[in-house]
JSON list of C-alpha atoms in Angstrom, two decimals:
[
{"chain": "Y", "resi": 1, "resn": "MET", "atom": "CA", "xyz": [76.01, -67.68, -81.92]},
{"chain": "Y", "resi": 2, "resn": "GLU", "atom": "CA", "xyz": [76.37, -64.00, -83.15]},
{"chain": "Y", "resi": 3, "resn": "VAL", "atom": "CA", "xyz": [72.99, -62.84, -85.08]},
{"chain": "Y", "resi": 4, "resn": "ASN", "atom": "CA", "xyz": [72.89, -59.21, -86.62]},
{"chain": "Y", "resi": 5, "resn": "VAL", "atom": "CA", "xyz": [69.32, -57.84, -87.99]},
{"chain": "Y", "resi": 6, "resn": "LEU", "atom": "CA", "xyz": [69.28, -55.17, -91.05]},
{"chain": "Y", "resi": 7, "resn": "ARG", "atom": "CA", "xyz": [67.01, -53.14, -91.69]},
{"chain": "Y", "resi": 8, "resn": "LEU", "atom": "CA", "xyz": [66.62, -51.98, -94.57]},
{"chain": "Y", "resi": 9, "resn": "ASP", "atom": "CA", "xyz": [65.85, -48.88, -96.27]},
{"chain": "Y", "resi": 10, "resn": "HIS", "atom": "CA", "xyz": [65.71, -46.54, -93.31]},
{"chain": "Y", "resi": 11, "resn": "ARG", "atom": "CA", "xyz": [63.67, -42.97, -93.94]},
{"chain": "Y", "resi": 12, "resn": "ARG", "atom": "CA", "xyz": [64.65, -40.91, -90.95]},
{"chain": "Y", "resi": 13, "resn": "ARG", "atom": "CA", "xyz": [61.03, -38.44, -91.16]},
{"chain": "Y", "resi": 14, "resn": "ARG", "atom": "CA", "xyz": [59.11, -41.36, -92.02]},
{"chain": "Y", "resi": 15, "resn": "ASP", "atom": "CA", "xyz": [60.05, -44.74, -90.66]},
{"chain": "Y", "resi": 16, "resn": "ALA", "atom": "CA", "xyz": [61.58, -43.40, -87.43]},
{"chain": "Y", "resi": 17, "resn": "ARG", "atom": "CA", "xyz": [58.94, -44.77, -84.88]},
{"chain": "Y", "resi": 18, "resn": "ILE", "atom": "CA", "xyz": [58.97, -48.27, -86.29]},
{"chain": "Y", "resi": 19, "resn": "THR", "atom": "CA", "xyz": [62.88, -48.72, -86.81]},
{"chain": "Y", "resi": 20, "resn": "THR", "atom": "CA", "xyz": [63.22, -47.91, -83.39]},
{"chain": "Y", "resi": 21, "resn": "HIS", "atom": "CA", "xyz": [61.11, -51.23, -82.44]},
{"chain": "Y", "resi": 22, "resn": "VAL", "atom": "CA", "xyz": [62.89, -52.92, -84.92]},
{"chain": "Y", "resi": 23, "resn": "CYS", "atom": "CA", "xyz": [65.86, -52.09, -82.44]},
{"chain": "Y", "resi": 24, "resn": "LEU", "atom": "CA", "xyz": [64.36, -52.94, -79.80]},
{"chain": "Y", "resi": 25, "resn": "THR", "atom": "CA", "xyz": [63.02, -55.80, -80.83]},
{"chain": "Y", "resi": 26, "resn": "ALA", "atom": "CA", "xyz": [66.30, -57.22, -82.37]},
{"chain": "Y", "resi": 27, "resn": "ARG", "atom": "CA", "xyz": [67.81, -56.15, -78.41]},
{"chain": "Y", "resi": 28, "resn": "ALA", "atom": "CA", "xyz": [65.24, -57.82, -76.43]},
{"chain": "Y", "resi": 29, "resn": "PHE", "atom": "CA", "xyz": [64.81, -60.57, -78.57]},
{"chain": "Y", "resi": 30, "resn": "GLY", "atom": "CA", "xyz": [68.80, -61.82, -78.54]},
{"chain": "Y", "resi": 31, "resn": "ALA", "atom": "CA", "xyz": [70.62, -60.33, -81.79]},
{"chain": "Y", "resi": 32, "resn": "SER", "atom": "CA", "xyz": [73.86, -58.74, -80.81]},
{"chain": "Y", "resi": 33, "resn": "LYS", "atom": "CA", "xyz": [73.60, -55.87, -83.22]},
{"chain": "Y", "resi": 34, "resn": "ILE", "atom": "CA", "xyz": [71.56, -54.00, -85.92]},
{"chain": "Y", "resi": 35, "resn": "ILE", "atom": "CA", "xyz": [72.71, -52.37, -88.66]},
{"chain": "Y", "resi": 36, "resn": "LEU", "atom": "CA", "xyz": [70.75, -49.86, -90.70]},
{"chain": "Y", "resi": 37, "resn": "SER", "atom": "CA", "xyz": [70.92, -49.02, -94.59]},
{"chain": "Y", "resi": 38, "resn": "GLY", "atom": "CA", "xyz": [69.14, -46.26, -95.77]},
{"chain": "Y", "resi": 39, "resn": "ASP", "atom": "CA", "xyz": [68.98, -42.39, -94.43]},
{"chain": "Y", "resi": 40, "resn": "LYS", "atom": "CA", "xyz": [72.12, -41.87, -91.73]},
{"chain": "Y", "resi": 41, "resn": "ASP", "atom": "CA", "xyz": [69.68, -41.63, -88.83]},
{"chain": "Y", "resi": 42, "resn": "HIS", "atom": "CA", "xyz": [72.16, -40.45, -85.76]},
{"chain": "Y", "resi": 43, "resn": "LYS", "atom": "CA", "xyz": [69.40, -39.42, -83.22]},
{"chain": "Y", "resi": 44, "resn": "LEU", "atom": "CA", "xyz": [67.55, -42.43, -83.60]},
{"chain": "Y", "resi": 45, "resn": "MET", "atom": "CA", "xyz": [71.11, -44.86, -83.43]},
{"chain": "Y", "resi": 46, "resn": "GLU", "atom": "CA", "xyz": [72.25, -42.61, -80.13]},
{"chain": "Y", "resi": 47, "resn": "ASN", "atom": "CA", "xyz": [68.49, -43.09, -78.45]},
{"chain": "Y", "resi": 48, "resn": "VAL", "atom": "CA", "xyz": [68.79, -47.00, -79.30]},
{"chain": "Y", "resi": 49, "resn": "ARG", "atom": "CA", "xyz": [72.44, -46.94, -78.01]},
{"chain": "Y", "resi": 50, "resn": "ASP", "atom": "CA", "xyz": [71.06, -45.11, -75.00]},
{"chain": "Y", "resi": 51, "resn": "VAL", "atom": "CA", "xyz": [68.28, -47.41, -74.21]},
{"chain": "Y", "resi": 52, "resn": "ALA", "atom": "CA", "xyz": [71.50, -50.34, -74.45]},
{"chain": "Y", "resi": 53, "resn": "ASP", "atom": "CA", "xyz": [73.43, -48.31, -71.83]},
{"chain": "Y", "resi": 54, "resn": "ARG", "atom": "CA", "xyz": [70.65, -47.43, -69.26]},
{"chain": "Y", "resi": 55, "resn": "TRP", "atom": "CA", "xyz": [68.64, -51.49, -69.90]},
{"chain": "Y", "resi": 56, "resn": "GLY", "atom": "CA", "xyz": [71.98, -53.24, -69.85]},
{"chain": "Y", "resi": 57, "resn": "GLY", "atom": "CA", "xyz": [73.47, -55.98, -72.39]},
{"chain": "Y", "resi": 58, "resn": "GLN", "atom": "CA", "xyz": [76.23, -55.41, -75.36]},
{"chain": "Y", "resi": 59, "resn": "PHE", "atom": "CA", "xyz": [73.69, -54.94, -78.13]},
{"chain": "Y", "resi": 60, "resn": "HIS", "atom": "CA", "xyz": [75.05, -52.80, -81.04]},
{"chain": "Y", "resi": 61, "resn": "VAL", "atom": "CA", "xyz": [74.10, -50.28, -83.51]},
{"chain": "Y", "resi": 62, "resn": "ASP", "atom": "CA", "xyz": [75.56, -49.83, -86.71]},
{"chain": "Y", "resi": 63, "resn": "TYR", "atom": "CA", "xyz": [75.17, -47.87, -90.36]},
{"chain": "Y", "resi": 64, "resn": "LYS", "atom": "CA", "xyz": [76.17, -49.13, -93.81]},
{"chain": "Y", "resi": 65, "resn": "LYS", "atom": "CA", "xyz": [74.99, -47.05, -96.47]},
{"chain": "Y", "resi": 66, "resn": "SER", "atom": "CA", "xyz": [75.04, -49.85, -98.95]},
{"chain": "Y", "resi": 67, "resn": "TRP", "atom": "CA", "xyz": [73.56, -53.36, -97.80]},
{"chain": "Y", "resi": 68, "resn": "GLU", "atom": "CA", "xyz": [74.59, -54.95, -101.29]},
{"chain": "Y", "resi": 69, "resn": "ASN", "atom": "CA", "xyz": [77.74, -54.34, -99.73]},
{"chain": "Y", "resi": 70, "resn": "LEU", "atom": "CA", "xyz": [77.20, -55.92, -96.70]},
{"chain": "Y", "resi": 71, "resn": "PHE", "atom": "CA", "xyz": [75.54, -58.63, -98.21]},
{"chain": "Y", "resi": 72, "resn": "GLU", "atom": "CA", "xyz": [78.85, -59.81, -99.78]},
{"chain": "Y", "resi": 73, "resn": "GLU", "atom": "CA", "xyz": [80.94, -58.73, -96.42]},
{"chain": "Y", "resi": 74, "resn": "TRP", "atom": "CA", "xyz": [78.64, -61.43, -95.21]},
{"chain": "Y", "resi": 75, "resn": "LYS", "atom": "CA", "xyz": [79.11, -64.28, -97.19]},
{"chain": "Y", "resi": 76, "resn": "ASN", "atom": "CA", "xyz": [82.05, -63.58, -97.80]},
{"chain": "Y", "resi": 77, "resn": "ALA", "atom": "CA", "xyz": [83.05, -64.04, -93.62]},
{"chain": "Y", "resi": 78, "resn": "GLU", "atom": "CA", "xyz": [80.81, -67.57, -94.35]},
{"chain": "Y", "resi": 79, "resn": "GLY", "atom": "CA", "xyz": [77.65, -66.07, -92.60]},
{"chain": "Y", "resi": 80, "resn": "GLU", "atom": "CA", "xyz": [74.13, -66.77, -93.91]},
{"chain": "Y", "resi": 81, "resn": "ILE", "atom": "CA", "xyz": [71.42, -64.15, -94.75]},
{"chain": "Y", "resi": 82, "resn": "VAL", "atom": "CA", "xyz": [67.38, -65.15, -93.67]},
{"chain": "Y", "resi": 83, "resn": "HIS", "atom": "CA", "xyz": [65.17, -62.51, -95.18]},
{"chain": "Y", "resi": 84, "resn": "LEU", "atom": "CA", "xyz": [61.75, -61.63, -93.54]},
{"chain": "Y", "resi": 85, "resn": "THR", "atom": "CA", "xyz": [59.30, -61.44, -95.71]},
{"chain": "Y", "resi": 86, "resn": "MET", "atom": "CA", "xyz": [55.78, -62.62, -96.07]},
{"chain": "Y", "resi": 87, "resn": "TYR", "atom": "CA", "xyz": [56.70, -64.72, -99.46]},
{"chain": "Y", "resi": 88, "resn": "GLY", "atom": "CA", "xyz": [59.12, -66.91, -98.20]},
{"chain": "Y", "resi": 89, "resn": "GLU", "atom": "CA", "xyz": [58.88, -70.38, -96.80]},
{"chain": "Y", "resi": 90, "resn": "PRO", "atom": "CA", "xyz": [57.05, -70.59, -93.51]},
{"chain": "Y", "resi": 91, "resn": "VAL", "atom": "CA", "xyz": [58.76, -70.11, -90.10]},
{"chain": "Y", "resi": 92, "resn": "GLN", "atom": "CA", "xyz": [57.74, -72.65, -88.78]},
{"chain": "Y", "resi": 93, "resn": "HIS", "atom": "CA", "xyz": [58.98, -75.64, -91.20]},
{"chain": "Y", "resi": 94, "resn": "VAL", "atom": "CA", "xyz": [62.10, -74.23, -91.74]},
{"chain": "Y", "resi": 95, "resn": "VAL", "atom": "CA", "xyz": [63.71, -72.57, -88.13]},
{"chain": "Y", "resi": 96, "resn": "GLN", "atom": "CA", "xyz": [64.90, -75.56, -87.73]},
{"chain": "Y", "resi": 97, "resn": "ASP", "atom": "CA", "xyz": [67.05, -76.69, -90.80]},
{"chain": "Y", "resi": 98, "resn": "ILE", "atom": "CA", "xyz": [68.23, -72.77, -90.45]},
{"chain": "Y", "resi": 99, "resn": "LYS", "atom": "CA", "xyz": [69.31, -73.29, -86.97]},
{"chain": "Y", "resi": 100, "resn": "LYS", "atom": "CA", "xyz": [71.53, -77.01, -88.38]},
{"chain": "Y", "resi": 101, "resn": "SER", "atom": "CA", "xyz": [73.28, -74.82, -91.25]},
{"chain": "Y", "resi": 102, "resn": "THR", "atom": "CA", "xyz": [74.07, -71.92, -89.79]},
{"chain": "Y", "resi": 103, "resn": "ASN", "atom": "CA", "xyz": [78.06, -71.54, -88.89]},
{"chain": "Y", "resi": 104, "resn": "ASP", "atom": "CA", "xyz": [77.42, -69.21, -85.88]},
{"chain": "Y", "resi": 105, "resn": "LYS", "atom": "CA", "xyz": [76.92, -65.58, -88.28]},
{"chain": "Y", "resi": 106, "resn": "LEU", "atom": "CA", "xyz": [73.24, -64.91, -88.99]},
{"chain": "Y", "resi": 107, "resn": "LEU", "atom": "CA", "xyz": [72.26, -62.27, -90.90]},
{"chain": "Y", "resi": 108, "resn": "VAL", "atom": "CA", "xyz": [68.83, -61.16, -90.13]},
{"chain": "Y", "resi": 109, "resn": "VAL", "atom": "CA", "xyz": [67.31, -58.75, -92.98]},
{"chain": "Y", "resi": 110, "resn": "VAL", "atom": "CA", "xyz": [63.65, -57.00, -92.15]},
{"chain": "Y", "resi": 111, "resn": "GLY", "atom": "CA", "xyz": [62.54, -54.38, -95.39]},
{"chain": "Y", "resi": 112, "resn": "GLY", "atom": "CA", "xyz": [61.37, -51.11, -95.36]},
{"chain": "Y", "resi": 113, "resn": "SER", "atom": "CA", "xyz": [59.33, -49.46, -97.75]},
{"chain": "Y", "resi": 114, "resn": "ARG", "atom": "CA", "xyz": [60.05, -51.60, -100.92]},
{"chain": "Y", "resi": 115, "resn": "VAL", "atom": "CA", "xyz": [62.28, -54.68, -100.98]},
{"chain": "Y", "resi": 116, "resn": "PRO", "atom": "CA", "xyz": [64.54, -54.90, -103.95]},
{"chain": "Y", "resi": 117, "resn": "THR", "atom": "CA", "xyz": [64.50, -58.05, -105.58]},
{"chain": "Y", "resi": 118, "resn": "LYS", "atom": "CA", "xyz": [67.86, -58.70, -105.55]},
{"chain": "Y", "resi": 119, "resn": "VAL", "atom": "CA", "xyz": [67.45, -59.36, -101.85]},
{"chain": "Y", "resi": 120, "resn": "TYR", "atom": "CA", "xyz": [65.15, -62.25, -102.17]},
{"chain": "Y", "resi": 121, "resn": "ARG", "atom": "CA", "xyz": [67.81, -63.87, -104.42]},
{"chain": "Y", "resi": 122, "resn": "GLU", "atom": "CA", "xyz": [70.47, -63.37, -102.78]},
{"chain": "Y", "resi": 123, "resn": "ALA", "atom": "CA", "xyz": [69.18, -64.59, -99.21]},
{"chain": "Y", "resi": 124, "resn": "ASP", "atom": "CA", "xyz": [69.82, -67.98, -97.85]},
{"chain": "Y", "resi": 125, "resn": "TRP", "atom": "CA", "xyz": [66.22, -68.25, -96.79]},
{"chain": "Y", "resi": 126, "resn": "ASN", "atom": "CA", "xyz": [63.60, -66.12, -97.87]},
{"chain": "Y", "resi": 127, "resn": "VAL", "atom": "CA", "xyz": [61.37, -66.83, -94.41]},
{"chain": "Y", "resi": 128, "resn": "SER", "atom": "CA", "xyz": [57.40, -65.96, -93.65]},
{"chain": "Y", "resi": 129, "resn": "VAL", "atom": "CA", "xyz": [55.73, -65.07, -90.45]},
{"chain": "Y", "resi": 130, "resn": "THR", "atom": "CA", "xyz": [52.15, -66.23, -91.85]},
{"chain": "Y", "resi": 131, "resn": "THR", "atom": "CA", "xyz": [50.88, -64.99, -95.42]},
{"chain": "Y", "resi": 132, "resn": "GLN", "atom": "CA", "xyz": [49.58, -61.82, -95.07]},
{"chain": "Y", "resi": 133, "resn": "PRO", "atom": "CA", "xyz": [50.91, -58.00, -94.80]},
{"chain": "Y", "resi": 134, "resn": "HIS", "atom": "CA", "xyz": [51.42, -57.20, -91.07]},
{"chain": "Y", "resi": 135, "resn": "SER", "atom": "CA", "xyz": [54.89, -55.62, -89.15]},
{"chain": "Y", "resi": 136, "resn": "GLU", "atom": "CA", "xyz": [58.33, -56.47, -89.51]},
{"chain": "Y", "resi": 137, "resn": "VAL", "atom": "CA", "xyz": [58.66, -55.92, -85.72]},
{"chain": "Y", "resi": 138, "resn": "SER", "atom": "CA", "xyz": [56.34, -58.45, -85.13]},
{"chain": "Y", "resi": 139, "resn": "ALA", "atom": "CA", "xyz": [58.24, -60.88, -87.94]},
{"chain": "Y", "resi": 140, "resn": "LEU", "atom": "CA", "xyz": [61.05, -60.31, -86.34]},
{"chain": "Y", "resi": 141, "resn": "ALA", "atom": "CA", "xyz": [60.21, -61.16, -83.00]},
{"chain": "Y", "resi": 142, "resn": "ILE", "atom": "CA", "xyz": [58.28, -64.07, -83.86]},
{"chain": "Y", "resi": 143, "resn": "PHE", "atom": "CA", "xyz": [61.33, -65.48, -85.56]},
{"chain": "Y", "resi": 144, "resn": "LEU", "atom": "CA", "xyz": [64.25, -64.62, -83.02]},
{"chain": "Y", "resi": 145, "resn": "HIS", "atom": "CA", "xyz": [61.85, -66.60, -80.70]},
{"chain": "Y", "resi": 146, "resn": "LEU", "atom": "CA", "xyz": [61.47, -69.58, -82.67]},
{"chain": "Y", "resi": 147, "resn": "PHE", "atom": "CA", "xyz": [65.71, -69.40, -83.35]},
{"chain": "Y", "resi": 148, "resn": "PHE", "atom": "CA", "xyz": [66.61, -69.18, -79.61]},
{"chain": "Y", "resi": 149, "resn": "GLU", "atom": "CA", "xyz": [63.52, -71.87, -78.84]},
{"chain": "Y", "resi": 150, "resn": "GLY", "atom": "CA", "xyz": [62.37, -68.91, -75.80]},
{"chain": "Y", "resi": 151, "resn": "LYS", "atom": "CA", "xyz": [65.54, -68.89, -74.73]},
{"chain": "Y", "resi": 152, "resn": "GLU", "atom": "CA", "xyz": [65.59, -64.89, -74.97]},
{"chain": "Y", "resi": 153, "resn": "PHE", "atom": "CA", "xyz": [62.95, -64.57, -72.68]},
{"chain": "Y", "resi": 154, "resn": "ASP", "atom": "CA", "xyz": [65.68, -65.61, -69.33]},
{"chain": "Y", "resi": 155, "resn": "MET", "atom": "CA", "xyz": [68.39, -63.43, -71.25]},
{"chain": "Y", "resi": 156, "resn": "GLU", "atom": "CA", "xyz": [70.65, -61.41, -68.50]},
{"chain": "Y", "resi": 157, "resn": "PHE", "atom": "CA", "xyz": [71.31, -57.83, -69.85]},
{"chain": "Y", "resi": 158, "resn": "LYS", "atom": "CA", "xyz": [74.76, -56.99, -67.57]},
{"chain": "Y", "resi": 159, "resn": "GLY", "atom": "CA", "xyz": [75.71, -54.48, -67.00]},
{"chain": "Y", "resi": 160, "resn": "GLY", "atom": "CA", "xyz": [72.56, -51.97, -67.06]},
{"chain": "Y", "resi": 161, "resn": "LYS", "atom": "CA", "xyz": [71.65, -49.29, -64.69]},
{"chain": "Y", "resi": 162, "resn": "LEU", "atom": "CA", "xyz": [67.93, -49.90, -64.54]},
{"chain": "Y", "resi": 163, "resn": "LYS", "atom": "CA", "xyz": [66.15, -53.47, -64.31]},
{"chain": "Y", "resi": 164, "resn": "VAL", "atom": "CA", "xyz": [62.45, -54.67, -64.29]},
{"chain": "Y", "resi": 165, "resn": "VAL", "atom": "CA", "xyz": [61.02, -56.25, -60.90]},
{"chain": "Y", "resi": 166, "resn": "PRO", "atom": "CA", "xyz": [58.37, -58.72, -62.02]},
{"chain": "Y", "resi": 167, "resn": "SER", "atom": "CA", "xyz": [54.90, -57.39, -60.64]},
{"chain": "Y", "resi": 168, "resn": "ALA", "atom": "CA", "xyz": [51.38, -58.99, -61.29]},
{"chain": "Y", "resi": 169, "resn": "LYS", "atom": "CA", "xyz": [50.52, -55.03, -60.49]},
{"chain": "Y", "resi": 170, "resn": "GLY", "atom": "CA", "xyz": [52.03, -51.92, -60.74]},
{"chain": "Y", "resi": 171, "resn": "LYS", "atom": "CA", "xyz": [55.50, -51.31, -61.85]},
{"chain": "Y", "resi": 172, "resn": "LYS", "atom": "CA", "xyz": [59.02, -51.43, -60.48]},
{"chain": "Y", "resi": 173, "resn": "VAL", "atom": "CA", "xyz": [62.29, -50.70, -61.53]},
{"chain": "Y", "resi": 174, "resn": "ILE", "atom": "CA", "xyz": [65.39, -50.67, -59.81]},
{"chain": "Y", "resi": 175, "resn": "SER", "atom": "CA", "xyz": [69.26, -49.93, -60.18]},
{"chain": "Y", "resi": 176, "resn": "PRO", "atom": "CA", "xyz": [70.60, -53.26, -60.83]},
{"chain": "Y", "resi": 177, "resn": "ASP", "atom": "CA", "xyz": [72.34, -52.96, -57.13]},
{"chain": "Y", "resi": 178, "resn": "GLU", "atom": "CA", "xyz": [69.83, -52.74, -55.30]},
{"chain": "Y", "resi": 179, "resn": "LYS", "atom": "CA", "xyz": [67.48, -55.53, -53.23]},
{"chain": "Y", "resi": 180, "resn": "VAL", "atom": "CA", "xyz": [64.26, -56.95, -54.10]},
{"chain": "Y", "resi": 181, "resn": "ASP", "atom": "CA", "xyz": [61.50, -56.87, -51.13]},
{"chain": "Y", "resi": 182, "resn": "GLU", "atom": "CA", "xyz": [60.24, -60.46, -51.88]}
]
């Protein structure tokens, strides 16, 4: 299943931190790619690519000036679009229906400063993660967690230069070829 995430309307000066967190969450929770629209932010894109290089996995970062063209391309390729919004159908009620209907290509859209009405109209699913204001980062994490049924916790990120060794106290990071003392 190919799951891509579209971050709408990135503003380089204002949104760098939150968009970075959207990218990192998409990667860590099982998405294949993040696509940014809005301002082109080479530095942010390189930082996310660097994380993927150091920590492994096949995560990609792309830029698309016009999300509208992307929607059209996505639908022409028989992909479906899920828009995460506090105004949609409750995620816990529709996530299984989304999984059943998706043809191996899912685009998950998270908003920016102001989401155009056209996004609501053209999305196959408008999905809420609570009906209260909160972060697009948390909405994305919860949606992907439910969509992948927790399997993202056991994902392996092959090819990385760093790996965390889980520990009750302290921090331990090794290179993947190091042996772990048990």
